[in-house]
Coordinates of C-alpha atoms and ligand atoms in Angstrom, one line a residue:
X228 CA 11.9 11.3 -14.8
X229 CA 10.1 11.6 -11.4
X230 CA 10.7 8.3 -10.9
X231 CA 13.7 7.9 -11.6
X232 CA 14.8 10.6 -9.2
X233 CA 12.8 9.2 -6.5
X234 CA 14.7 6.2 -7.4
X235 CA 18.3 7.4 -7.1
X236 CA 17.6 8.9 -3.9
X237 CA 16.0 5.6 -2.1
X238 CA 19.8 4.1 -3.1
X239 CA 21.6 6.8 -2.2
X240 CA 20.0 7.0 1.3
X241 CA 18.0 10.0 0.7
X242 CA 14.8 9.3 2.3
X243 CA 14.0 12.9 3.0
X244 CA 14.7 14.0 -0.9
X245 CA 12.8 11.1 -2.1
X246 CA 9.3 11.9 -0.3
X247 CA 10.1 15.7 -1.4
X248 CA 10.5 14.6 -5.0
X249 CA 7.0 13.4 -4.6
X250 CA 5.8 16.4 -2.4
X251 CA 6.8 18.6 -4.7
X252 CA 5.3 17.4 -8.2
X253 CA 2.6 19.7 -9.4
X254 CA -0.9 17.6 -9.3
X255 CA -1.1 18.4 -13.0
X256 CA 2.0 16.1 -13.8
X257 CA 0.0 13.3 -12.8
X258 CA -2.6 14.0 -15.5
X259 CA -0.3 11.5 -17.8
X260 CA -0.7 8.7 -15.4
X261 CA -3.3 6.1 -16.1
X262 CA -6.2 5.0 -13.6
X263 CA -8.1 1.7 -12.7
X264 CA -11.2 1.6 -11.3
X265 CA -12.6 -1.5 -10.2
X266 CA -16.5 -1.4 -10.5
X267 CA -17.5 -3.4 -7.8
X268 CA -20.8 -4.7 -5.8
X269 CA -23.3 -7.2 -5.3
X270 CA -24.4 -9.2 -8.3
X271 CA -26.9 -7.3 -10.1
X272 CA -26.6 -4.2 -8.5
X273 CA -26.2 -2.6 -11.9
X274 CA -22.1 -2.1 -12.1
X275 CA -22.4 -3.0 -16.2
X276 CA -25.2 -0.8 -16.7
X277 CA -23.4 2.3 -14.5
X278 CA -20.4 1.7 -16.8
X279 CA -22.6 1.9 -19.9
X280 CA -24.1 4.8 -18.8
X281 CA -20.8 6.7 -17.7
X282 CA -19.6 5.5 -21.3
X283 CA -22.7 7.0 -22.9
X284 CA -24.0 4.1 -24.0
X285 CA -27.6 2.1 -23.5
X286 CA -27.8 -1.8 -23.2
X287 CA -26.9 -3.5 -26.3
X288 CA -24.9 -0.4 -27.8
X289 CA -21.9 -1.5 -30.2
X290 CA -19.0 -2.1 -27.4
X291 CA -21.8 -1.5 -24.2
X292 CA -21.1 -4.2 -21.6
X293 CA -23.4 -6.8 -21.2
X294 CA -26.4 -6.3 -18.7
X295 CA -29.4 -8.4 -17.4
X296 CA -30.7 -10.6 -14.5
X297 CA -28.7 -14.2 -15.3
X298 CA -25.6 -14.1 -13.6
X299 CA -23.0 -14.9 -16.2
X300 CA -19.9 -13.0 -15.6
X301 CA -16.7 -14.7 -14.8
X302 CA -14.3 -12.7 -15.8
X303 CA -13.1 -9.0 -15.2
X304 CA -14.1 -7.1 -18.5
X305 CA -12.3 -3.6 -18.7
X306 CA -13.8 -0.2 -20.9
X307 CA -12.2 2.9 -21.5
X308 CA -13.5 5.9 -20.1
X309 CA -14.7 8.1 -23.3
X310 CA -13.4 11.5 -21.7
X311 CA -11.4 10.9 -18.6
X312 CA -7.5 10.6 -19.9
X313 CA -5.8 7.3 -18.9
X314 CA -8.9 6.0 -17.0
X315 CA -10.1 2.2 -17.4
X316 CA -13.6 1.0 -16.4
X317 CA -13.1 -3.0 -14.6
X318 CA -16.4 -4.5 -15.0
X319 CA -16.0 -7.1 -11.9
X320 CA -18.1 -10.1 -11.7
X321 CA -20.8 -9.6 -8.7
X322 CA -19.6 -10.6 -4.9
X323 CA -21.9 -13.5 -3.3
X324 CA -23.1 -15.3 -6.0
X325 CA -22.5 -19.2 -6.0
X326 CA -19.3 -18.8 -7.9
X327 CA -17.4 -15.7 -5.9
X328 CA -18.9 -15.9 -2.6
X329 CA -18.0 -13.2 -0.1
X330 CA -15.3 -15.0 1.6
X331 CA -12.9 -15.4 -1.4
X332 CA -14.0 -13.1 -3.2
X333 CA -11.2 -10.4 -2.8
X334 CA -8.4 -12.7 -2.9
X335 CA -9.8 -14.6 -6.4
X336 CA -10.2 -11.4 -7.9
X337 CA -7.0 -9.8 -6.6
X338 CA -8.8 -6.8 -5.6
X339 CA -5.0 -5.7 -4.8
X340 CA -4.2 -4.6 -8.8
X341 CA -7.1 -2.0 -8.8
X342 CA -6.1 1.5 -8.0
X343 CA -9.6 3.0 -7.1
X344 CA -13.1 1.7 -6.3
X345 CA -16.6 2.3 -7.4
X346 CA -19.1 -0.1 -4.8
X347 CA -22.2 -0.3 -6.6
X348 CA -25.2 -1.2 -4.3
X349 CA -29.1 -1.2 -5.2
X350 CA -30.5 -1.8 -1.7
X351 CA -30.2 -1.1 1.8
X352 CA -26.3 -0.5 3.0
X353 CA -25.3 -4.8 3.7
X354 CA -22.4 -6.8 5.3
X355 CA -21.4 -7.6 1.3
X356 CA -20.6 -3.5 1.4
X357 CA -19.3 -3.3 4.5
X358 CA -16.6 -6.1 3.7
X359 CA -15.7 -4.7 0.9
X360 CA -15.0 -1.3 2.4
X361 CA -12.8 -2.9 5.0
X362 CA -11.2 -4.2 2.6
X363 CA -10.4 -1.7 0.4
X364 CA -9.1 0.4 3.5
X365 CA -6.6 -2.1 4.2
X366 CA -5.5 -1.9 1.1
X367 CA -4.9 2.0 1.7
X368 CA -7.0 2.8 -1.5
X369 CA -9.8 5.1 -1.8
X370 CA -13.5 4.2 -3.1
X371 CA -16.8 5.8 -4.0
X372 CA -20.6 4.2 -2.8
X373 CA -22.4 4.4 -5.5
X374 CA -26.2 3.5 -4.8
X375 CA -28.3 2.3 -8.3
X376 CA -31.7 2.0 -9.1
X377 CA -33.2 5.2 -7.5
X378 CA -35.5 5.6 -10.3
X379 CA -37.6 1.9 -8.4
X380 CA -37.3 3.6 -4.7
X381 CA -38.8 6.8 -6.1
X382 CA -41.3 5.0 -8.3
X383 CA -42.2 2.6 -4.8
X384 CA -42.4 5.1 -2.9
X385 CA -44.8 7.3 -5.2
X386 CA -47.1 4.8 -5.5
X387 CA -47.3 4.0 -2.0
X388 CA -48.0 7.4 -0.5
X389 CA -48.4 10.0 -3.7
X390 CA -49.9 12.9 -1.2
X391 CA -46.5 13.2 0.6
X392 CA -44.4 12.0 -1.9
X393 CA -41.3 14.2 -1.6
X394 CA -38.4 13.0 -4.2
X395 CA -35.7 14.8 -2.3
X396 CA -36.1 14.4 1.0
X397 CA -36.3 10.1 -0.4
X398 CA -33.0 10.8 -2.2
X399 CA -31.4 11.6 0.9
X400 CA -33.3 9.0 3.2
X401 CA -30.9 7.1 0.8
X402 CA -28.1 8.6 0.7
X403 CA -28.2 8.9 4.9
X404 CA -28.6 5.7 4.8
X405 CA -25.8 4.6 2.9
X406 CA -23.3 7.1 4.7
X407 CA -24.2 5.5 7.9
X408 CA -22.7 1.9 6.4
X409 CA -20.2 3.4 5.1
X410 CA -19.1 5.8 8.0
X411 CA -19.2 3.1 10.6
X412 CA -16.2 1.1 8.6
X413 CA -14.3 3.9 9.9
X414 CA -14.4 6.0 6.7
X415 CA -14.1 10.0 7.6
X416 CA -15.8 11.2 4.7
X417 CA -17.8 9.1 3.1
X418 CA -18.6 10.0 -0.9
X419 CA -21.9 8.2 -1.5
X420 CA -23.9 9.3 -4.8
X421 CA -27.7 7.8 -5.7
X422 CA -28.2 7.5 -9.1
X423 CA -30.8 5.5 -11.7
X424 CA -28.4 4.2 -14.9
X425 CA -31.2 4.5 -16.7
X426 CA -31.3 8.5 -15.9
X427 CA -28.0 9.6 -16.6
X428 CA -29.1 13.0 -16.3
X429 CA -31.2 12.9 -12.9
X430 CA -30.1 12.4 -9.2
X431 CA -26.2 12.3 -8.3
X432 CA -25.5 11.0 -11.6
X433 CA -24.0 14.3 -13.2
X434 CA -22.5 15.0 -9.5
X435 CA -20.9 11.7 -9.7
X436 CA -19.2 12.5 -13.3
X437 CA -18.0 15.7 -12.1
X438 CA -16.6 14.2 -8.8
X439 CA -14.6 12.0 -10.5
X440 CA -13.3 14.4 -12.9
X441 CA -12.5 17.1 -10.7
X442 CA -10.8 14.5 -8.6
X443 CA -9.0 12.5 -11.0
X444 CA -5.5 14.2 -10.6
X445 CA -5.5 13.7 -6.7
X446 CA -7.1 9.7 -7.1
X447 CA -3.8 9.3 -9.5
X448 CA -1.6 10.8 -7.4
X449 CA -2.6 8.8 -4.6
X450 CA -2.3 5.9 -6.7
X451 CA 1.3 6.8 -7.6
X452 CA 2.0 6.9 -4.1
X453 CA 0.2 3.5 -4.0
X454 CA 2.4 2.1 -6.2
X455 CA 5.9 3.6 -4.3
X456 CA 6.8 1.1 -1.8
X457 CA 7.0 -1.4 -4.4
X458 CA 9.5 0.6 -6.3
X459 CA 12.1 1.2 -3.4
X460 CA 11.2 -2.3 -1.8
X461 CA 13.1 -2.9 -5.4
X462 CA 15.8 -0.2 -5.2
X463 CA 16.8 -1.2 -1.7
X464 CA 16.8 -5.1 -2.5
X465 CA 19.6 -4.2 -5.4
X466 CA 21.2 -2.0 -3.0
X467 CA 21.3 -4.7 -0.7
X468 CA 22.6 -6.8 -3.1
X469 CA 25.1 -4.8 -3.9
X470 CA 26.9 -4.4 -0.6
X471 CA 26.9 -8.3 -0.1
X472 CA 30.1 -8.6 -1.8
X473 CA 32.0 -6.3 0.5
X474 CA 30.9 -7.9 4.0
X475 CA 33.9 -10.7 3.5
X476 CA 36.2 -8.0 3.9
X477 CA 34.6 -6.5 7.1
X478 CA 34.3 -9.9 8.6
X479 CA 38.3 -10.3 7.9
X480 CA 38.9 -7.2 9.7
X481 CA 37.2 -7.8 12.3
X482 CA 38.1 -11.0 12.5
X483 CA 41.7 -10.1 12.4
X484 CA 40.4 -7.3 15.5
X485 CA 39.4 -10.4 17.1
X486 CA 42.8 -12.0 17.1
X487 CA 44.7 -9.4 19.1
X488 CA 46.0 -11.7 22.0
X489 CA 44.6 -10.0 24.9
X490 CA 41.3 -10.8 25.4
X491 CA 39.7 -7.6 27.0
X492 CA 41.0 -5.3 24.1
X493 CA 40.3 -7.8 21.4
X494 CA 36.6 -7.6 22.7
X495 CA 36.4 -3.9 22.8
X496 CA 37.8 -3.7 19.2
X497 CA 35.6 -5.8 17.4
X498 CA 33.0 -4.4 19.6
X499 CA 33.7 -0.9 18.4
X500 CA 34.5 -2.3 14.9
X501 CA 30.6 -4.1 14.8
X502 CA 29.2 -1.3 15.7
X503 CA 31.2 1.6 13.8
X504 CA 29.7 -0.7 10.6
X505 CA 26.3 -1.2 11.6
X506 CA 25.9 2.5 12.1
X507 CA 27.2 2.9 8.7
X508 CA 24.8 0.6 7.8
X509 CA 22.3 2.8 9.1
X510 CA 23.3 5.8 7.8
X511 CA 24.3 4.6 4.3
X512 CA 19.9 3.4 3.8
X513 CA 19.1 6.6 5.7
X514 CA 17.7 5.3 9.1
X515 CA 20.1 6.8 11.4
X516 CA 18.5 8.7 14.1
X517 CA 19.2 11.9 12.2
X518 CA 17.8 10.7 8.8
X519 CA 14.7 9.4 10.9
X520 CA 14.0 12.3 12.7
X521 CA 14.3 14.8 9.3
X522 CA 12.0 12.6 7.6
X523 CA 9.6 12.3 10.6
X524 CA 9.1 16.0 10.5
X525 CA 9.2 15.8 6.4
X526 CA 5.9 13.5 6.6
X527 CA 4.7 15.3 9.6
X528 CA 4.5 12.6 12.1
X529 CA 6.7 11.8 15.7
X530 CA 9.4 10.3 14.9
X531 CA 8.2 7.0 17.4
X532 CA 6.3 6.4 14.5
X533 CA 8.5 5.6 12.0
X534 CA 10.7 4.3 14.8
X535 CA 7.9 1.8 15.8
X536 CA 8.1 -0.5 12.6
X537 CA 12.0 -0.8 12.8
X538 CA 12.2 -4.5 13.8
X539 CA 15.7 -4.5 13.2
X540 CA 18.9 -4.9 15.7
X541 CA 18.2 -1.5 16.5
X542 CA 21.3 1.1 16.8
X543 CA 22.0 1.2 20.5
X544 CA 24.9 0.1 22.2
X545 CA 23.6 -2.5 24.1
X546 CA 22.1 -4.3 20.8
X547 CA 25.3 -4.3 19.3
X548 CA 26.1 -5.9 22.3
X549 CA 24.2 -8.3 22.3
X550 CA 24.6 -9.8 19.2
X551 CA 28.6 -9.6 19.2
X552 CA 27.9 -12.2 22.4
X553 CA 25.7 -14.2 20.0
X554 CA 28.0 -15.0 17.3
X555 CA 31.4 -13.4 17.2
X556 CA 32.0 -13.6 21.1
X557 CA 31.6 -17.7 20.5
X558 CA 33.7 -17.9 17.8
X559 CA 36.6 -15.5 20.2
X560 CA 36.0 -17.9 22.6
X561 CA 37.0 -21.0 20.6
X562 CA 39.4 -18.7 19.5
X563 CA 41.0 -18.2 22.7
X564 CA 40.4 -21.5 24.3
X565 CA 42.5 -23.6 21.3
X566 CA 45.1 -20.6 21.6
X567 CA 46.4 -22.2 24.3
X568 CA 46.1 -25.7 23.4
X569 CA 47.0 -26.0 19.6
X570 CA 48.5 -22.7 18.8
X571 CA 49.1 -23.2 15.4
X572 CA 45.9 -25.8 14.1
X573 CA 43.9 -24.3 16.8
X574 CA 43.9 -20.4 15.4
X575 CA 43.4 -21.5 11.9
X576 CA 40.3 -23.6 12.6
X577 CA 38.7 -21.2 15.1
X578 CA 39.6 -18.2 12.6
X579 CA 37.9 -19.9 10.2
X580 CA 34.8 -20.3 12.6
X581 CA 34.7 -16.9 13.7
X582 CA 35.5 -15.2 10.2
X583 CA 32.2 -17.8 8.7
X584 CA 30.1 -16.7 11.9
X585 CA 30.9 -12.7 11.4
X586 CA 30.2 -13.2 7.9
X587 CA 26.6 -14.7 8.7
X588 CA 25.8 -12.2 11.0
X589 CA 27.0 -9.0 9.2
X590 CA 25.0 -10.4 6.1
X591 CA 21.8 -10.8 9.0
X592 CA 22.5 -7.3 9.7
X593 CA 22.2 -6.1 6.1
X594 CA 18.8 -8.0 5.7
X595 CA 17.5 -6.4 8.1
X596 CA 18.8 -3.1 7.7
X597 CA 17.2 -2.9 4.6
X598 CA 14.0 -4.3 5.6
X599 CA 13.6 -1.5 8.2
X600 CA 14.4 1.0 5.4
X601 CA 11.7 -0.4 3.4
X602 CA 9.2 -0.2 6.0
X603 CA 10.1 3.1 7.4
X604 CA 9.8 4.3 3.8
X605 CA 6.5 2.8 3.5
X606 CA 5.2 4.6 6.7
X607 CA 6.5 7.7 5.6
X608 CA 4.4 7.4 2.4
X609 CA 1.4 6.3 4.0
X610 CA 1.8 9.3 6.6
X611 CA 1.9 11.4 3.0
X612 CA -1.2 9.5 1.6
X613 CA -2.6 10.9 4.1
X614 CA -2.1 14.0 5.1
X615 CA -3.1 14.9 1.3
X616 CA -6.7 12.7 1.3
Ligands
LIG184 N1 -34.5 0.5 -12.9 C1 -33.2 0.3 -12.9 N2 -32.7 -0.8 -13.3 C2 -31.4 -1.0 -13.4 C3 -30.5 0.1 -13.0 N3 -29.2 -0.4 -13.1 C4 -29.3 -1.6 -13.5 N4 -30.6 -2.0 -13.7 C5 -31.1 -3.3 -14.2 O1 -30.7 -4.3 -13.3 C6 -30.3 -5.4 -13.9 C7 -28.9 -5.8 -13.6 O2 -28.1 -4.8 -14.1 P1 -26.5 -5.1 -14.4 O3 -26.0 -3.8 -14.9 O4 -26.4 -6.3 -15.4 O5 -26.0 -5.6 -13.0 P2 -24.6 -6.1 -12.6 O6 -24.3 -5.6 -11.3 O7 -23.6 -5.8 -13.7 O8 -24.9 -7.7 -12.5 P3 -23.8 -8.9 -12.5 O9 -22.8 -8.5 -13.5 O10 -24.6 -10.1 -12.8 O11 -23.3 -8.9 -11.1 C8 -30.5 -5.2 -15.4 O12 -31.8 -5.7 -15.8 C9 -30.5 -3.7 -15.5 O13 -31.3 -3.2 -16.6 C10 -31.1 1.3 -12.5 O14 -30.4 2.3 -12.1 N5 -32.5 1.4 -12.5
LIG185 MG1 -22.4 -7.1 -14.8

């Protein structure tokens, strides 16, 4: 129902209702929307075993995934979560192994269909890690570091030195250690956990659980927000579509503009007439200056922002300008010079070259009127990502 508001306003040109659609939705109405985490690391980290143990269940359980030190998963394998609503468990295969190597790793797996990530790492914070954390901020998602196999550093360590052996202050040598890694990919607060699989009741483990609990409306809104710009990158596309059939007519007229037999004033005209359309252009997706500047302060950002990823023909004056010169103004000046040659043959065959050349512009301008709208909204919905992280 949400959606389908959020929808209506995108085609309407709404941009400020449609981002306060989404603004104003409780948290709780996202409690019906399902969640995917990828579980994701180096290979034998222990991601199967950390999904077994957030399932409750021990290697070789009925339904446990399938643990051990031969690396022999090729395939995502996905588990429900037994208490979180709507929440799947993606068992990845491990990054760097002979068959998903670090480089292609993120593109063979199509990182891109996961909503959130768990990185599962049982050593020291690596390059694997940090590639993977870069890439999951590009991707504008959100992730957990989750380090396994605390139960062998503690053990290590209390065997090498047992007289100042001092679990906590080890735990969060650790956990330091990984927030450093983390922290310098440019990630403001890093959630790391250290926890043994084997001990799902020691360490971070029952932290992690309640993290992701507690958290689990927000991580679905954010993936709903995720999930927006493909929606109105669809909405505006139809819209698009649907005002194709009406630029014949706006060519014709001002084609027919063009024809007025005194040159300056047929100029000015179809200047005028160009431009009066692109602005409604502009207005009609919402990214007239107005529009901009009301969503701008919706999203809480300068307006220069959203501005900054039109790449369109832009709305000023001189732009229309410009491309009048580049396509209509040739076909006027056919127009004028076969005037006085042919009269009759001449004005048919340069209508016909201007009304074909208006056409292909106006259609250009369409394009990429919509295209702006798509990435304006897309700014404005990171810009909300955001501000709510
Ligand atoms: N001591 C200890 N061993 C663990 C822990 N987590 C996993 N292991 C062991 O580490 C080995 C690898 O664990 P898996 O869960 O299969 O690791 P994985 O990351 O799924 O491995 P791949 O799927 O091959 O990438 C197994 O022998 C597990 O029993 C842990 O927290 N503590
Ligand atoms: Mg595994």
């Amino acid at each position: 129902m949400a959606l389908d508001e959020f929808k209506a306003a995108v085609y309407e040109g709404r941009l400020t209702d449609a981002i306060s659609n989404v603004q104003q939705r409780p948290l709780e109405s996202f409690n019906s929307h399902t969640l995917s985490i990828a579980i994701t690391g180096e290979s034998g980290s222990g991601k199967s075993s950390l999904i077994n143990a957030m399932r409750g269940l021990c290697a070789g359980d009925e339904g446990a995934a399938e643990t051990g030190m031969l690396d022999t998963m090729r395939e995502p394998m996905v588990y429900p979560d037994p208490i979180l609503p709507g929440v799947t468990l993606w068992d990845l295969p491990g990054v760097g192994t002979f068959y998903f190597p670090l480089d292609t790793y993120c593109e063979r797996l199509n990182l891109s269909q996961y909503e959130f990530f768990i990185i599962v790492g049982s050593q020291r914070f690596r390059s694997d890690h940090a590639r993977l954390v870069r890439e999951i901020q590009r991707m504008g998602k959100r992730f957990y570091f989750v380090r396994s196999k605390a139960d062998v550093d503690l053990d290590a360590s209390r065997r090498q030195r047992s007289s100042s052996y001092n679990q906590e202050r080890i735990l969060q040598q650790i956990r330091e250690d990984c927030r450093r890694g983390v922290a310098a990919e440019g990630v403001g607060h890093p959630q790391v956990f250290v926890v043994s699989n084997r001990e799902p009741n020691c360490y971070d483990f029952p932290l992690l659980r309640q993290t992701l609990q507690t958290e689990l409306p927000s991580l679905k809104r954010h993936a709903f927000l995720l999930s927006l710009p493909a929606v109105a990158s669809r909405i505006v596309n139809q819209k698009k579509a649907d005002l194709k059939g009406e630029i014949w007519k706006t060519a014709l007229f001002l084609c027919l503009l063009a024809a007025i037999p005194v040159p300056g004033i047929a100029f000015l005209c179809t200047f005028f007439g160009f431009r009066k359309h692109l602005f409604q252009h502009y207005s009609s997706f919402g990214v007239d200056d107005r529009s901009l500047s009301a969503l701008a302060h919706q999203v809480g950002e300068p307006v220069r922002e959203l501005t900054a990823v039109m790449t369109s023909l832009g709305t000023t004056p001189m732009m229309a300008l410009k491309l009048l010169l580049d396509s209509v103004g040739a076909a006027m000046m056919v127009a004028e010079y076969s005037w006085k040659r042919l009269p009759v043959f001449g004005a048919m065959v340069s209508g016909g070259v201007a009304l074909v050349t208006t056409y292909f512009m106006l259609r250009k301008c369409l394009a990429s009127v919509a295209d702006d709208t798509q990435r304006v909204l897309s700014k404005a919905l990171e810009a909300e990502r955001e501000n709510t992280v």
